[in-house]
Amino acid sequence: MSELDLVVIGAGPAGAAAALEAHRRGLRCLLVDEAPAAGGQVWRAPPEGFVRRKADADAKAGDRLRAELGASSIATAFGHRVWLITESFRIEAVGSEGPVTWRAPAIIAATGVSERVIPFPGWTEPGVIGLAGATVLLKAQQVLPGERALVAGCGPLLPAVVASVLKAGGRVAAAVDLAERREWLSALPAMLTRPDLLARGLGWLIRLRRAGVPVYFRHAIRQVESAEEHLEVAIAPVDATGRFVTEVCERVFEVDWVAVGHGLVPGTEITRLLGAEHRYHAERGGWVAVLDETGRTSVPGLLVAGDGGGIRGAAAAVEQGRLAGLATALDQGRLDRDGFEREAKPIRRRLRRAERFGQASARLMAVRAGQVLSIPEETIVCRCEDVTRAEITAAIGAGAAEVNQLKGWTRCGMGPCQGRMCGEAAASLLAVASGSRDAAGIWTGRAPLRPVALDDLLGDYSYGDIPLPKAAPL
């Protein structure tokens, strides 16, 4: 590929907006994503050949985004998995035609989030999936995993998934919310800044009420057990910290599948790998790179846009992407300071407005200390390596004082997901002993950023292609 000025990794709302903004300023830009099309998780494109029943607001936004990208001359590399980035910004990726390498003086990481599920007995059972995963199945894949569901967790994804299940023709046995009504009411003033999104949320609640779905506020799943043809889900009340207040399960439901999620975690794999400075902010989803107002990190040329820099939502992600694209154009001399300030002013105004809604949502999704303390000792925390809470507790008791030490002693976080599924729970358990999440530390960024098969890296290379030196004379 010809010389590049910028590589944007992640083609969701933030990444696509960053690429488009930088492209308008004359930067030679490459937009990379693992998915076959732009849109990210929120505005995900349906698989090829799928016909939507009816396009909702997210589907329409995704279609507009893909149309705008298609009308531009931005270079794209969809279906490519970035697995390594060096300090010199050499980017290694794998696509359908094998390995590829790119170089650029600037990178915008728009890698979004991963889902947080605090472990409980039975969370690894078939039929138990995350709220975000359920959203992809229901909205993009148009798949209803089973007729009768139980939906549990916290934050706006909870009512969204309930509404999606009902829309798809399924039934919801119960909605189980960690928060209480008062917490939702306290978020209303901030949510009023986005009446369109608030109206959508109210529409979800109306659908839920009309369907007669019972809502259990300040409750959580205590355990899930697999029966012959269904799942048995036991729920119980919790206190404000998320800790169970009784040893007795209040209700048991028989369902076909369970959707559960406890918030979102910023994707910091790239910023950690490249050594950017990070800080822990519970209200922003956890560890995030330290950024200036345009998304610049402490590493020159490396910027972050979207929820990977802190949970703020899709509307804010678009504006963050635009700012990052403008900042890159400024840094590379395609825009002067006066021009940057003039262009950035309305973007900042829209961003402040969008952030208020996103911040209120993020507070509802923040991890609660009691959730972690309620994990039984025999429960698997790291599902890749089958590490239980008891093993983590033993390592902490033996002196593990930091997450990377805990990882080395237990293998927790060494599996294919590289700690994306277990990292939050393991670190929170360690924080109880060390005193804080700051003291517990942050996982060291390592390659591969995503699992890659050796066959994909080697291609058609075989043992016969290995050059062998001539034998040395005796």
Coordinates of C-alpha atoms in Angstrom, one line a residue:
M1 CA 0.0 0.0 0.0
S2 CA 1.2 3.5 -0.7
E3 CA 2.6 5.7 2.0
L4 CA 0.1 6.5 4.8
D5 CA -0.3 9.5 7.1
L6 CA -2.8 7.8 9.5
V7 CA -4.1 4.4 10.4
V8 CA -7.4 4.2 12.3
I9 CA -7.9 0.9 14.0
G10 CA -11.6 0.3 14.6
A11 CA -14.4 1.3 12.2
G12 CA -17.2 1.9 14.7
P13 CA -18.8 5.4 15.2
A14 CA -15.6 6.9 16.6
G15 CA -13.1 5.3 14.1
A16 CA -15.1 6.0 11.0
A17 CA -15.7 9.6 12.1
A18 CA -12.0 10.1 12.8
A19 CA -11.1 8.7 9.3
L20 CA -13.6 10.8 7.5
E21 CA -12.5 14.0 9.3
A22 CA -8.8 13.4 8.7
H23 CA -9.5 12.5 5.0
R24 CA -11.3 15.8 4.5
R25 CA -8.2 17.5 5.6
G26 CA -6.1 15.7 3.0
L27 CA -4.5 13.0 5.1
R28 CA -3.9 9.6 3.4
C29 CA -5.8 7.4 5.8
L30 CA -6.4 3.7 6.2
L31 CA -9.4 2.4 8.2
V32 CA -9.0 -1.1 9.6
D33 CA -11.5 -3.4 11.3
E34 CA -11.9 -7.1 12.0
A35 CA -15.6 -7.0 10.8
P36 CA -16.5 -7.2 7.1
A37 CA -18.1 -3.7 7.2
A38 CA -18.0 -0.5 9.2
G39 CA -20.4 0.2 12.1
G40 CA -18.8 -1.4 15.2
Q41 CA -20.9 -3.1 17.8
V42 CA -23.6 -0.4 18.0
W43 CA -24.1 0.2 14.3
R44 CA -23.2 -3.3 13.2
A45 CA -24.0 -4.2 9.6
P46 CA -26.2 -7.3 9.0
P47 CA -24.4 -10.3 7.4
E48 CA -24.4 -10.4 3.7
G49 CA -27.7 -11.6 2.3
F50 CA -29.7 -10.8 5.4
V51 CA -32.9 -8.7 5.0
R52 CA -33.9 -6.6 7.9
R53 CA -37.5 -6.8 9.2
K54 CA -37.4 -3.1 10.0
A55 CA -34.5 -0.7 10.4
D56 CA -34.3 0.9 13.8
A57 CA -32.4 4.1 14.7
D58 CA -29.0 2.3 15.1
A59 CA -29.4 0.4 11.8
K60 CA -30.2 3.7 10.0
A61 CA -27.2 5.4 11.5
G62 CA -25.0 2.5 10.5
D63 CA -26.3 2.6 6.9
R64 CA -25.6 6.3 6.7
L65 CA -22.1 5.8 8.0
R66 CA -21.3 3.0 5.5
A67 CA -22.7 5.1 2.6
E68 CA -20.5 8.0 3.6
L69 CA -17.4 5.9 3.7
G70 CA -18.3 4.2 0.4
A71 CA -18.7 7.6 -1.2
S72 CA -15.2 8.7 0.0
S73 CA -11.8 7.5 -1.3
I74 CA -10.6 6.4 2.2
A75 CA -8.6 3.2 2.0
T76 CA -10.2 0.4 4.1
A77 CA -9.1 -3.0 5.3
F78 CA -12.1 -4.8 6.6
G79 CA -11.8 -8.4 7.8
H80 CA -8.3 -7.7 9.1
R81 CA -7.1 -8.5 12.6
V82 CA -4.4 -6.3 14.0
W83 CA -2.2 -8.4 16.3
L84 CA 1.0 -6.4 16.8
I85 CA 2.0 -2.7 16.8
T86 CA 5.6 -1.8 17.5
E87 CA 7.0 1.4 19.0
S88 CA 7.8 2.7 15.6
F89 CA 4.1 2.3 14.6
R90 CA 4.7 -0.8 12.4
I91 CA 1.3 -2.5 12.3
E92 CA 1.0 -6.2 11.7
A93 CA -2.4 -7.6 10.7
V94 CA -3.9 -10.8 9.2
G95 CA -6.6 -10.8 6.5
S96 CA -8.1 -13.3 4.1
E97 CA -5.1 -13.1 1.9
G98 CA -2.5 -13.5 4.7
P99 CA -0.3 -11.2 6.7
V100 CA 0.0 -7.5 5.9
T101 CA 2.2 -4.7 7.3
W102 CA 1.5 -1.0 7.4
R103 CA 3.4 2.0 8.7
A104 CA 2.2 5.5 9.5
P105 CA 3.3 8.4 11.7
A106 CA 0.0 8.5 13.5
I107 CA -2.5 5.9 14.9
I108 CA -6.0 6.5 16.2
A109 CA -7.1 3.6 18.3
A110 CA -10.9 3.3 18.2
T111 CA -11.2 -0.2 19.6
G112 CA -14.3 0.2 21.6
V113 CA -15.1 -2.0 24.6
S114 CA -15.4 -5.5 25.9
E115 CA -18.3 -6.7 28.0
R116 CA -18.0 -7.2 31.8
V117 CA -19.7 -10.2 33.4
I118 CA -18.9 -10.7 37.1
P119 CA -18.8 -14.5 37.6
F120 CA -21.4 -16.5 39.4
P121 CA -22.1 -20.2 39.6
G122 CA -23.3 -21.4 36.2
W123 CA -22.1 -18.4 34.2
T124 CA -20.2 -20.7 31.9
E125 CA -23.2 -22.9 31.1
P126 CA -24.3 -23.1 27.5
G127 CA -27.2 -20.7 27.0
V128 CA -25.8 -18.0 29.2
I129 CA -24.6 -15.1 27.1
G130 CA -23.6 -11.4 27.6
L131 CA -26.0 -8.6 27.1
A132 CA -23.8 -7.1 24.3
G133 CA -23.6 -10.6 22.7
A134 CA -27.4 -10.9 22.9
T135 CA -27.7 -7.5 21.2
V136 CA -25.6 -8.7 18.3
L137 CA -27.6 -11.9 17.9
L138 CA -31.0 -10.2 18.1
K139 CA -30.3 -7.1 16.1
A140 CA -27.6 -7.9 13.5
Q141 CA -28.0 -11.7 13.2
Q142 CA -31.7 -11.7 13.7
V143 CA -31.4 -14.8 15.9
L144 CA -33.5 -15.5 19.0
P145 CA -31.5 -18.0 21.1
G146 CA -34.6 -19.5 22.7
E147 CA -38.3 -18.8 23.3
R148 CA -38.1 -17.9 27.0
A149 CA -35.3 -15.7 28.4
L150 CA -34.2 -14.1 31.7
V151 CA -32.4 -10.8 31.3
A152 CA -30.1 -9.6 34.1
G153 CA -27.4 -7.1 34.9
C154 CA -27.3 -3.3 34.9
G155 CA -27.4 -0.2 32.7
P156 CA -29.2 0.7 29.5
L157 CA -28.4 -2.6 27.8
L158 CA -30.7 -4.4 30.2
P159 CA -34.0 -2.8 29.0
A160 CA -32.7 -2.7 25.4
V161 CA -32.2 -6.5 25.3
V162 CA -35.6 -7.1 27.0
A163 CA -37.2 -5.0 24.3
S164 CA -35.3 -6.7 21.5
V165 CA -36.3 -10.2 22.8
L166 CA -40.0 -9.1 22.8
K167 CA -39.7 -7.5 19.4
A168 CA -38.2 -10.8 18.0
G169 CA -41.2 -12.7 19.3
G170 CA -39.6 -14.2 22.5
R171 CA -40.9 -14.1 26.1
V172 CA -39.0 -12.7 29.1
A173 CA -39.5 -14.4 32.4
A174 CA -38.0 -11.6 34.3
A175 CA -35.8 -8.5 34.1
V176 CA -33.3 -8.6 37.0
D177 CA -31.6 -5.2 37.7
L178 CA -28.8 -4.6 40.1
A179 CA -29.9 -1.0 40.5
E180 CA -32.9 0.3 42.3
R181 CA -35.5 2.7 40.9
R182 CA -33.9 5.7 42.7
E183 CA -30.6 5.2 40.7
W184 CA -32.5 5.4 37.4
L185 CA -34.4 8.5 38.6
S186 CA -31.1 10.2 39.6
A187 CA -29.8 9.7 36.0
L188 CA -32.8 11.4 34.4
P189 CA -31.5 15.0 34.5
A190 CA -28.4 14.0 32.6
M191 CA -30.4 11.9 30.2
L192 CA -32.7 14.8 29.4
T193 CA -29.8 16.3 27.4
R194 CA -30.5 13.6 24.8
P195 CA -34.3 13.5 24.5
D196 CA -34.1 11.2 21.4
L197 CA -32.2 8.6 23.3
L198 CA -34.4 9.0 26.4
A199 CA -37.5 8.6 24.3
R200 CA -36.1 5.4 22.9
G201 CA -35.4 4.1 26.4
L202 CA -39.0 5.0 27.5
G203 CA -40.2 3.1 24.5
W204 CA -38.4 0.0 25.7
L205 CA -40.0 0.4 29.1
I206 CA -43.4 0.7 27.6
R207 CA -42.9 -2.4 25.6
L208 CA -41.7 -4.2 28.8
R209 CA -44.8 -3.1 30.8
R210 CA -47.2 -4.0 28.1
A211 CA -45.7 -7.5 27.9
G212 CA -46.2 -7.9 31.7
V213 CA -42.5 -8.6 32.3
P214 CA -41.8 -8.6 36.0
V215 CA -38.8 -6.3 37.0
Y216 CA -36.8 -7.2 40.1
F217 CA -34.8 -4.1 41.2
R218 CA -31.8 -4.5 43.4
H219 CA -31.6 -8.2 42.6
A220 CA -28.9 -10.4 40.9
I221 CA -28.5 -13.9 39.6
R222 CA -27.3 -16.2 42.4
Q223 CA -26.7 -19.3 40.2
V224 CA -27.7 -21.0 37.0
E225 CA -28.1 -24.7 36.7
S226 CA -28.6 -26.8 33.5
A227 CA -31.6 -29.1 33.6
E228 CA -32.6 -31.6 30.9
E229 CA -34.2 -29.1 28.5
H230 CA -33.9 -25.8 30.2
L231 CA -31.9 -23.6 32.6
E232 CA -32.9 -23.0 36.2
V233 CA -32.0 -19.5 37.3
A234 CA -32.1 -18.5 40.9
I235 CA -32.1 -14.8 41.9
A236 CA -31.8 -13.1 45.2
P237 CA -31.9 -9.5 46.6
V238 CA -28.6 -7.5 47.0
D239 CA -27.6 -4.4 48.9
A240 CA -26.3 -1.1 47.4
T241 CA -22.9 -2.7 46.9
G242 CA -24.3 -5.6 44.9
R243 CA -23.7 -8.1 47.8
F244 CA -26.4 -10.7 48.5
V245 CA -28.3 -9.9 51.6
T246 CA -29.7 -13.4 52.2
E247 CA -28.5 -17.0 51.8
V248 CA -31.9 -17.9 50.4
C249 CA -32.8 -17.6 46.7
E250 CA -36.0 -15.5 46.3
R251 CA -37.1 -16.9 43.0
V252 CA -36.2 -19.7 40.6
F253 CA -37.1 -19.4 36.9
E254 CA -37.1 -22.0 34.2
V255 CA -35.9 -20.5 30.9
D256 CA -34.3 -21.4 27.6
W257 CA -31.4 -18.9 27.8
V258 CA -30.0 -16.1 30.0
A259 CA -28.6 -12.7 28.9
V260 CA -26.5 -11.1 31.6
G261 CA -24.0 -8.2 31.7
H262 CA -22.5 -5.9 34.3
G263 CA -21.2 -3.0 32.2
L264 CA -18.5 -2.4 29.6
V265 CA -14.7 -2.1 29.9
P266 CA -12.7 0.2 27.6
G267 CA -10.4 -1.6 25.2
T268 CA -6.9 -0.5 26.1
E269 CA -4.9 -3.3 24.5
I270 CA -3.1 -0.9 22.0
T271 CA -2.4 1.9 24.5
R272 CA -1.0 -0.6 27.1
L273 CA 1.1 -2.3 24.5
L274 CA 2.6 1.0 23.4
G275 CA 3.3 2.2 26.9
A276 CA 0.9 5.1 27.2
E277 CA 0.1 6.5 30.6
H278 CA -3.1 5.1 32.2
R279 CA -5.3 6.0 35.1
Y280 CA -8.1 4.1 36.8
H281 CA -11.6 5.7 36.7
A282 CA -14.4 3.5 37.9
E283 CA -17.0 5.9 36.5
R284 CA -15.5 5.6 33.0
G285 CA -15.3 1.8 33.0
G286 CA -11.9 1.1 34.5
W287 CA -8.4 1.7 33.4
V288 CA -8.2 4.2 30.5
A289 CA -5.3 6.0 28.8
V290 CA -4.6 9.6 30.0
L291 CA -5.9 11.8 27.1
D292 CA -6.0 15.5 26.3
E293 CA -9.2 17.0 25.1
T294 CA -8.6 15.8 21.5
G295 CA -7.7 12.2 22.4
R296 CA -3.9 12.5 22.3
T297 CA -2.1 10.0 24.6
S298 CA 1.3 10.4 26.3
V299 CA 2.8 8.6 23.3
P300 CA 3.4 11.1 20.4
G301 CA 1.3 10.2 17.4
L302 CA -1.0 7.8 19.3
L303 CA -4.6 9.0 19.8
V304 CA -7.7 7.3 21.2
A305 CA -11.3 8.0 20.2
G306 CA -14.6 6.5 21.4
D307 CA -15.4 4.3 24.4
G308 CA -11.9 2.8 24.4
G309 CA -10.9 6.1 26.1
G310 CA -13.8 5.9 28.6
I311 CA -17.4 4.9 28.4
R312 CA -19.4 7.8 26.9
G313 CA -21.7 6.2 24.3
A314 CA -22.0 6.2 20.5
A315 CA -23.1 9.8 20.2
A316 CA -20.1 11.1 22.1
A317 CA -17.8 8.6 20.2
V318 CA -18.7 10.3 16.9
E319 CA -17.6 13.7 18.2
Q320 CA -14.5 12.3 19.9
G321 CA -13.6 10.7 16.5
R322 CA -14.0 14.0 14.7
L323 CA -11.8 15.8 17.3
A324 CA -9.1 13.1 17.0
G325 CA -9.1 13.4 13.2
L326 CA -8.8 17.2 13.4
A327 CA -6.0 16.9 15.9
T328 CA -4.1 14.6 13.6
A329 CA -4.5 17.0 10.7
L330 CA -3.2 19.8 13.0
D331 CA -0.2 17.8 14.1
Q332 CA 0.7 17.0 10.5
G333 CA 0.4 20.6 9.3
R334 CA -2.8 20.1 7.2
L335 CA -4.6 22.6 9.5
D336 CA -3.4 25.7 11.3
R337 CA -4.3 26.4 14.9
D338 CA -6.9 29.0 14.1
G339 CA -8.6 26.6 11.7
F340 CA -8.5 23.9 14.2
E341 CA -10.1 26.0 16.9
R342 CA -12.8 27.2 14.5
E343 CA -13.6 23.6 13.4
A344 CA -13.3 22.1 16.9
K345 CA -15.6 24.6 18.7
P346 CA -19.0 23.2 17.6
I347 CA -17.7 19.6 18.0
R348 CA -16.8 20.3 21.6
R349 CA -20.2 21.8 22.2
R350 CA -21.9 18.7 20.8
L351 CA -19.5 16.4 22.7
R352 CA -20.3 18.0 26.1
R353 CA -24.0 17.5 25.5
A354 CA -23.6 13.9 24.4
E355 CA -21.2 13.1 27.3
R356 CA -23.7 13.9 30.0
F357 CA -26.0 11.1 28.8
G358 CA -23.1 8.7 28.4
Q359 CA -21.7 9.5 31.8
A360 CA -25.0 8.8 33.5
S361 CA -25.2 5.5 31.7
A362 CA -21.6 4.6 32.7
R363 CA -22.4 5.3 36.4
L364 CA -25.3 2.8 36.2
M365 CA -22.9 0.2 34.8
A366 CA -20.0 0.8 37.2
V367 CA -18.8 -2.4 39.0
R368 CA -20.0 -2.8 42.6
A369 CA -17.6 -4.1 45.2
G370 CA -20.1 -6.5 46.7
Q371 CA -20.6 -8.2 43.4
V372 CA -17.0 -9.4 43.4
L373 CA -17.1 -10.3 47.1
S374 CA -20.2 -12.5 46.5
I375 CA -18.3 -14.8 44.0
P376 CA -18.2 -18.2 45.7
E377 CA -14.8 -19.8 46.1
E378 CA -15.5 -22.7 43.7
T379 CA -16.7 -20.5 40.9
I380 CA -14.6 -20.3 37.7
V381 CA -13.3 -16.7 37.2
C382 CA -11.0 -17.3 34.2
R383 CA -12.9 -19.5 31.9
C384 CA -10.0 -19.8 29.4
E385 CA -7.7 -21.4 32.0
D386 CA -10.4 -22.7 34.4
V387 CA -9.0 -20.7 37.3
T388 CA -11.4 -20.5 40.3
R389 CA -11.8 -17.8 42.9
A390 CA -10.3 -20.2 45.4
E391 CA -7.1 -20.3 43.4
I392 CA -7.0 -16.5 43.1
T393 CA -7.6 -16.2 46.8
A394 CA -4.8 -18.6 47.6
A395 CA -2.4 -16.7 45.3
I396 CA -3.3 -13.4 47.1
G397 CA -2.8 -15.1 50.4
A398 CA 0.6 -16.3 49.3
G399 CA 1.7 -12.8 48.5
A400 CA 0.5 -11.9 45.0
A401 CA 0.2 -8.1 45.3
E402 CA -0.3 -7.0 41.6
V403 CA -2.3 -8.3 38.7
N404 CA 0.6 -9.4 36.6
Q405 CA 2.1 -11.3 39.5
L406 CA -1.3 -12.9 40.0
K407 CA -1.4 -13.8 36.3
G408 CA 2.0 -15.4 36.5
W409 CA 1.1 -17.5 39.6
T410 CA -2.4 -18.7 38.4
R411 CA -2.5 -18.3 34.6
C412 CA -5.6 -16.2 35.1
G413 CA -5.7 -14.0 32.0
M414 CA -3.3 -16.0 29.9
G415 CA -5.9 -17.6 27.6
P416 CA -7.1 -16.5 24.2
C417 CA -9.2 -13.6 25.5
Q418 CA -6.0 -12.2 27.2
G419 CA -8.0 -11.2 30.3
R420 CA -10.8 -9.4 28.6
M421 CA -13.4 -11.7 30.3
C422 CA -11.8 -12.3 33.7
G423 CA -9.5 -9.3 34.2
E424 CA -12.0 -7.1 35.9
A425 CA -13.1 -9.7 38.4
A426 CA -9.6 -10.9 39.2
A427 CA -8.3 -7.4 39.6
S428 CA -11.2 -6.4 41.8
L429 CA -10.6 -9.4 44.1
L430 CA -6.9 -8.4 44.3
A431 CA -7.9 -4.8 45.1
V432 CA -9.8 -5.9 48.2
A433 CA -6.4 -7.1 49.6
S434 CA -4.2 -4.4 48.1
G435 CA -6.5 -1.6 49.1
S436 CA -7.5 -0.2 45.7
R437 CA -7.6 -0.9 42.0
D438 CA -4.7 1.5 41.5
A439 CA -2.6 -0.5 43.9
A440 CA -3.7 -3.8 42.2
G441 CA -2.2 -2.4 39.0
I442 CA -3.0 -2.8 35.3
W443 CA -2.4 -5.8 33.0
T444 CA 0.8 -5.4 30.9
G445 CA 0.0 -5.1 27.2
R446 CA 1.4 -7.9 25.1
A447 CA 1.3 -9.2 21.6
P448 CA -0.7 -10.8 20.1
L449 CA -3.4 -8.2 20.7
R450 CA -5.9 -10.7 19.4
P451 CA -5.5 -14.5 18.9
V452 CA -4.1 -15.4 15.5
A453 CA -3.5 -18.8 13.9
L454 CA 0.1 -19.7 12.9
D455 CA -1.2 -20.9 9.6
D456 CA -2.5 -17.4 8.9
L457 CA 0.9 -15.9 9.6
L458 CA 2.9 -18.6 7.7
G459 CA 0.6 -18.9 4.6
D460 CA 1.9 -21.6 2.2
Y461 CA 5.3 -21.6 3.9
S462 CA 6.5 -25.2 4.6
Y463 CA 9.5 -26.9 6.0
G464 CA 10.8 -27.3 2.5
D465 CA 11.0 -23.6 2.1
I466 CA 13.4 -23.2 5.1
P467 CA 16.9 -22.3 3.7
L468 CA 19.5 -24.8 5.1
P469 CA 23.1 -23.8 5.2
K470 CA 25.7 -26.1 3.7
A471 CA 27.3 -28.5 6.1
A472 CA 30.5 -27.2 7.6
P473 CA 33.7 -29.0 6.5
L474 CA 35.0 -31.5 8.9

